[in-house]
Amino acid sequence: MNTTIFISEIVDELQIQAKDNEIDILDIFDLSPETPDFSVVKRQGVFMNVNFDTKVSYEFRLAHEMSHLIYGDSEIQGIYTFSEFGHRQEELLAHRNAIRMLMSIEMPTNINTFMEYYHVPSWLKADVTRAFLEFDYLD
């Protein structure tokens, strides 16, 4: 990853995308570490647990929850909760779209750098690789 773009700039860009898609983001500071981030479809809101006990980065989790609201099927589920191990179709779609959202903000120099920077779960490496190759091909 290019070190000239900082985490706050990535979050700022995600917040712009949220605003463009009429999504509200709220950081919550008083939830237990076991409570995951979640998004509420009818509210068009993403609620980020700042204390959530996970290695996955805040930026990846935010992009993941936003992607439920931007790209997901609003008829399938009313509330989505973040799980780094979620393999259901809606969760896989959110993981894949989060990867693409983040790569569209800052293209990584390589796949491993992206995985390490955002602490993406290793089982998603094939999806990161696929997105990296698609973006690299477009450049």
PDB file of N, CA, C and O in Angstrom, residues 1-2 4-18 59-60 62-64 66 71 97-108 114 117-118 135:
ATOM      1  N   MET A   1       0.843  -1.168   0.000  1.00  0.00           N
ATOM      2  CA  MET A   1       0.000   0.000   0.000  1.00  0.00           C
ATOM      3  C   MET A   1       0.890   1.234   0.000  1.00  0.00           C
ATOM      4  O   MET A   1       1.956   1.234   0.564  1.00  0.00           O
ATOM      5  N   ASN A   2       0.408   2.255  -0.584  1.00  0.00           N
ATOM      6  CA  ASN A   2       1.126   3.515  -0.591  1.00  0.00           C
ATOM      7  C   ASN A   2       0.955   4.167   0.773  1.00  0.00           C
ATOM      8  O   ASN A   2      -0.155   4.409   1.217  1.00  0.00           O
ATOM      9  N   THR A   4       1.424   7.078   1.599  1.00  0.00           N
ATOM     10  CA  THR A   4       1.021   8.484   1.568  1.00  0.00           C
ATOM     11  C   THR A   4      -0.467   8.656   1.872  1.00  0.00           C
ATOM     12  O   THR A   4      -0.903   9.747   2.185  1.00  0.00           O
ATOM     13  N   ILE A   5      -1.236   7.590   1.754  1.00  0.00           N
ATOM     14  CA  ILE A   5      -2.647   7.676   2.132  1.00  0.00           C
ATOM     15  C   ILE A   5      -2.794   7.025   3.504  1.00  0.00           C
ATOM     16  O   ILE A   5      -2.336   5.921   3.727  1.00  0.00           O
ATOM     17  N   PHE A   6      -3.357   7.735   4.418  1.00  0.00           N
ATOM     18  CA  PHE A   6      -3.459   7.270   5.788  1.00  0.00           C
ATOM     19  C   PHE A   6      -4.851   6.722   6.053  1.00  0.00           C
ATOM     20  O   PHE A   6      -5.787   6.966   5.303  1.00  0.00           O
ATOM     21  N   ILE A   7      -4.956   5.974   7.146  1.00  0.00           N
ATOM     22  CA  ILE A   7      -6.219   5.367   7.525  1.00  0.00           C
ATOM     23  C   ILE A   7      -7.337   6.395   7.563  1.00  0.00           C
ATOM     24  O   ILE A   7      -8.427   6.149   7.065  1.00  0.00           O
ATOM     25  N   SER A   8      -7.091   7.566   8.125  1.00  0.00           N
ATOM     26  CA  SER A   8      -8.146   8.579   8.221  1.00  0.00           C
ATOM     27  C   SER A   8      -8.620   9.016   6.839  1.00  0.00           C
ATOM     28  O   SER A   8      -9.805   9.296   6.651  1.00  0.00           O
ATOM     29  N   GLU A   9      -7.716   9.038   5.864  1.00  0.00           N
ATOM     30  CA  GLU A   9      -8.111   9.403   4.505  1.00  0.00           C
ATOM     31  C   GLU A   9      -8.983   8.317   3.878  1.00  0.00           C
ATOM     32  O   GLU A   9      -9.898   8.607   3.116  1.00  0.00           O
ATOM     33  N   ILE A  10      -8.695   7.080   4.193  1.00  0.00           N
ATOM     34  CA  ILE A  10      -9.512   5.979   3.688  1.00  0.00           C
ATOM     35  C   ILE A  10     -10.897   6.054   4.310  1.00  0.00           C
ATOM     36  O   ILE A  10     -11.909   5.934   3.617  1.00  0.00           O
ATOM     37  N   VAL A  11     -10.950   6.267   5.611  1.00  0.00           N
ATOM     38  CA  VAL A  11     -12.243   6.421   6.289  1.00  0.00           C
ATOM     39  C   VAL A  11     -12.985   7.628   5.732  1.00  0.00           C
ATOM     40  O   VAL A  11     -14.192   7.556   5.481  1.00  0.00           O
ATOM     41  N   ASP A  12     -12.281   8.724   5.490  1.00  0.00           N
ATOM     42  CA  ASP A  12     -12.916   9.910   4.906  1.00  0.00           C
ATOM     43  C   ASP A  12     -13.543   9.582   3.560  1.00  0.00           C
ATOM     44  O   ASP A  12     -14.672   9.989   3.273  1.00  0.00           O
ATOM     45  N   GLU A  13     -12.835   8.832   2.726  1.00  0.00           N
ATOM     46  CA  GLU A  13     -13.369   8.458   1.417  1.00  0.00           C
ATOM     47  C   GLU A  13     -14.574   7.533   1.561  1.00  0.00           C
ATOM     48  O   GLU A  13     -15.562   7.677   0.836  1.00  0.00           O
ATOM     49  N   LEU A  14     -14.520   6.603   2.490  1.00  0.00           N
ATOM     50  CA  LEU A  14     -15.678   5.733   2.736  1.00  0.00           C
ATOM     51  C   LEU A  14     -16.869   6.549   3.230  1.00  0.00           C
ATOM     52  O   LEU A  14     -18.020   6.290   2.837  1.00  0.00           O
ATOM     53  N   GLN A  15     -16.612   7.552   4.053  1.00  0.00           N
ATOM     54  CA  GLN A  15     -17.698   8.414   4.534  1.00  0.00           C
ATOM     55  C   GLN A  15     -18.320   9.215   3.386  1.00  0.00           C
ATOM     56  O   GLN A  15     -19.534   9.420   3.359  1.00  0.00           O
ATOM     57  N   ILE A  16     -17.514   9.644   2.443  1.00  0.00           N
ATOM     58  CA  ILE A  16     -18.044  10.343   1.263  1.00  0.00           C
ATOM     59  C   ILE A  16     -18.933   9.400   0.469  1.00  0.00           C
ATOM     60  O   ILE A  16     -20.031   9.771   0.046  1.00  0.00           O
ATOM     61  N   GLN A  17     -18.469   8.168   0.276  1.00  0.00           N
ATOM     62  CA  GLN A  17     -19.277   7.186  -0.437  1.00  0.00           C
ATOM     63  C   GLN A  17     -20.581   6.896   0.313  1.00  0.00           C
ATOM     64  O   GLN A  17     -21.635   6.725  -0.306  1.00  0.00           O
ATOM     65  N   ALA A  18     -20.498   6.847   1.632  1.00  0.00           N
ATOM     66  CA  ALA A  18     -21.704   6.624   2.435  1.00  0.00           C
ATOM     67  C   ALA A  18     -22.686   7.779   2.237  1.00  0.00           C
ATOM     68  O   ALA A  18     -23.882   7.552   2.008  1.00  0.00           O
ATOM     69  N   GLU A  59     -11.484  -0.167   8.751  1.00  0.00           N
ATOM     70  CA  GLU A  59     -11.775   0.241   7.376  1.00  0.00           C
ATOM     71  C   GLU A  59     -12.425  -0.891   6.583  1.00  0.00           C
ATOM     72  O   GLU A  59     -13.395  -0.663   5.868  1.00  0.00           O
ATOM     73  N   PHE A  60     -11.890  -2.095   6.710  1.00  0.00           N
ATOM     74  CA  PHE A  60     -12.471  -3.229   5.997  1.00  0.00           C
ATOM     75  C   PHE A  60     -13.873  -3.513   6.519  1.00  0.00           C
ATOM     76  O   PHE A  60     -14.803  -3.751   5.736  1.00  0.00           O
ATOM     77  N   LEU A  62     -15.949  -1.435   7.933  1.00  0.00           N
ATOM     78  CA  LEU A  62     -16.842  -0.358   7.498  1.00  0.00           C
ATOM     79  C   LEU A  62     -17.241  -0.552   6.041  1.00  0.00           C
ATOM     80  O   LEU A  62     -18.425  -0.478   5.694  1.00  0.00           O
ATOM     81  N   ALA A  63     -16.275  -0.831   5.188  1.00  0.00           N
ATOM     82  CA  ALA A  63     -16.576  -1.066   3.771  1.00  0.00           C
ATOM     83  C   ALA A  63     -17.499  -2.275   3.619  1.00  0.00           C
ATOM     84  O   ALA A  63     -18.425  -2.270   2.798  1.00  0.00           O
ATOM     85  N   HIS A  64     -17.283  -3.294   4.420  1.00  0.00           N
ATOM     86  CA  HIS A  64     -18.123  -4.498   4.393  1.00  0.00           C
ATOM     87  C   HIS A  64     -19.574  -4.157   4.734  1.00  0.00           C
ATOM     88  O   HIS A  64     -20.498  -4.529   4.006  1.00  0.00           O
ATOM     89  N   MET A  66     -21.049  -1.225   4.720  1.00  0.00           N
ATOM     90  CA  MET A  66     -21.606  -0.321   3.702  1.00  0.00           C
ATOM     91  C   MET A  66     -22.021  -1.099   2.463  1.00  0.00           C
ATOM     92  O   MET A  66     -23.051  -0.800   1.853  1.00  0.00           O
ATOM     93  N   TYR A  71     -24.830  -2.649  -2.210  1.00  0.00           N
ATOM     94  CA  TYR A  71     -24.888  -3.701  -3.224  1.00  0.00           C
ATOM     95  C   TYR A  71     -25.797  -4.877  -2.863  1.00  0.00           C
ATOM     96  O   TYR A  71     -26.050  -5.728  -3.705  1.00  0.00           O
ATOM     97  N   ASN A  97     -17.177  -7.045  -2.143  1.00  0.00           N
ATOM     98  CA  ASN A  97     -17.390  -5.635  -2.466  1.00  0.00           C
ATOM     99  C   ASN A  97     -16.565  -4.721  -1.573  1.00  0.00           C
ATOM    100  O   ASN A  97     -16.119  -3.660  -2.020  1.00  0.00           O
ATOM    101  N   ALA A  98     -16.332  -5.119  -0.335  1.00  0.00           N
ATOM    102  CA  ALA A  98     -15.457  -4.331   0.544  1.00  0.00           C
ATOM    103  C   ALA A  98     -14.038  -4.293  -0.030  1.00  0.00           C
ATOM    104  O   ALA A  98     -13.391  -3.238  -0.036  1.00  0.00           O
ATOM    105  N   ILE A  99     -13.579  -5.425  -0.505  1.00  0.00           N
ATOM    106  CA  ILE A  99     -12.240  -5.492  -1.124  1.00  0.00           C
ATOM    107  C   ILE A  99     -12.177  -4.526  -2.302  1.00  0.00           C
ATOM    108  O   ILE A  99     -11.241  -3.731  -2.430  1.00  0.00           O
ATOM    109  N   ARG A 100     -13.182  -4.567  -3.160  1.00  0.00           N
ATOM    110  CA  ARG A 100     -13.202  -3.690  -4.337  1.00  0.00           C
ATOM    111  C   ARG A 100     -13.303  -2.208  -3.942  1.00  0.00           C
ATOM    112  O   ARG A 100     -12.657  -1.362  -4.553  1.00  0.00           O
ATOM    113  N   MET A 101     -14.134  -1.926  -2.945  1.00  0.00           N
ATOM    114  CA  MET A 101     -14.262  -0.534  -2.503  1.00  0.00           C
ATOM    115  C   MET A 101     -12.921   0.005  -2.033  1.00  0.00           C
ATOM    116  O   MET A 101     -12.525   1.113  -2.399  1.00  0.00           O
ATOM    117  N   LEU A 102     -12.225  -0.785  -1.226  1.00  0.00           N
ATOM    118  CA  LEU A 102     -10.945  -0.322  -0.693  1.00  0.00           C
ATOM    119  C   LEU A 102      -9.887  -0.212  -1.777  1.00  0.00           C
ATOM    120  O   LEU A 102      -9.099   0.738  -1.780  1.00  0.00           O
ATOM    121  N   MET A 103      -9.875  -1.141  -2.718  1.00  0.00           N
ATOM    122  CA  MET A 103      -8.903  -1.054  -3.818  1.00  0.00           C
ATOM    123  C   MET A 103      -9.201   0.134  -4.724  1.00  0.00           C
ATOM    124  O   MET A 103      -8.286   0.693  -5.323  1.00  0.00           O
ATOM    125  N   SER A 104     -10.459   0.515  -4.832  1.00  0.00           N
ATOM    126  CA  SER A 104     -10.786   1.680  -5.662  1.00  0.00           C
ATOM    127  C   SER A 104     -10.341   2.985  -4.996  1.00  0.00           C
ATOM    128  O   SER A 104     -10.122   3.978  -5.681  1.00  0.00           O
ATOM    129  N   ILE A 105     -10.169   2.959  -3.698  1.00  0.00           N
ATOM    130  CA  ILE A 105      -9.677   4.148  -2.975  1.00  0.00           C
ATOM    131  C   ILE A 105      -8.158   4.225  -3.080  1.00  0.00           C
ATOM    132  O   ILE A 105      -7.596   5.277  -3.370  1.00  0.00           O
ATOM    133  N   GLU A 106      -7.504   3.110  -2.835  1.00  0.00           N
ATOM    134  CA  GLU A 106      -6.041   3.074  -2.876  1.00  0.00           C
ATOM    135  C   GLU A 106      -5.612   1.699  -3.380  1.00  0.00           C
ATOM    136  O   GLU A 106      -5.774   0.698  -2.682  1.00  0.00           O
ATOM    137  N   MET A 107      -5.098   1.676  -4.595  1.00  0.00           N
ATOM    138  CA  MET A 107      -4.659   0.417  -5.183  1.00  0.00           C
ATOM    139  C   MET A 107      -3.401  -0.057  -4.464  1.00  0.00           C
ATOM    140  O   MET A 107      -2.421   0.681  -4.354  1.00  0.00           O
ATOM    141  N   PRO A 108      -3.427  -1.293  -3.956  1.00  0.00           N
ATOM    142  CA  PRO A 108      -2.242  -1.800  -3.249  1.00  0.00           C
ATOM    143  C   PRO A 108      -1.110  -2.113  -4.222  1.00  0.00           C
ATOM    144  O   PRO A 108      -1.342  -2.331  -5.416  1.00  0.00           O
ATOM    145  N   PHE A 114      -2.012  -5.615   0.828  1.00  0.00           N
ATOM    146  CA  PHE A 114      -3.429  -5.330   1.065  1.00  0.00           C
ATOM    147  C   PHE A 114      -3.956  -6.186   2.213  1.00  0.00           C
ATOM    148  O   PHE A 114      -4.616  -5.679   3.122  1.00  0.00           O
ATOM    149  N   TYR A 117      -2.406  -4.926   5.512  1.00  0.00           N
ATOM    150  CA  TYR A 117      -2.818  -3.569   5.865  1.00  0.00           C
ATOM    151  C   TYR A 117      -4.211  -3.549   6.485  1.00  0.00           C
ATOM    152  O   TYR A 117      -4.450  -2.872   7.480  1.00  0.00           O
ATOM    153  N   TYR A 118      -5.131  -4.313   5.890  1.00  0.00           N
ATOM    154  CA  TYR A 118      -6.512  -4.337   6.375  1.00  0.00           C
ATOM    155  C   TYR A 118      -6.812  -5.536   7.267  1.00  0.00           C
ATOM    156  O   TYR A 118      -7.935  -5.693   7.718  1.00  0.00           O
ATOM    157  N   PHE A 135      -8.332  -5.023 -11.108  1.00  0.00           N
ATOM    158  CA  PHE A 135      -7.957  -3.615 -11.034  1.00  0.00           C
ATOM    159  C   PHE A 135      -6.644  -3.354 -11.753  1.00  0.00           C
ATOM    160  O   PHE A 135      -6.505  -2.353 -12.446  1.00  0.00           O
TER     161      PHE A 135
END
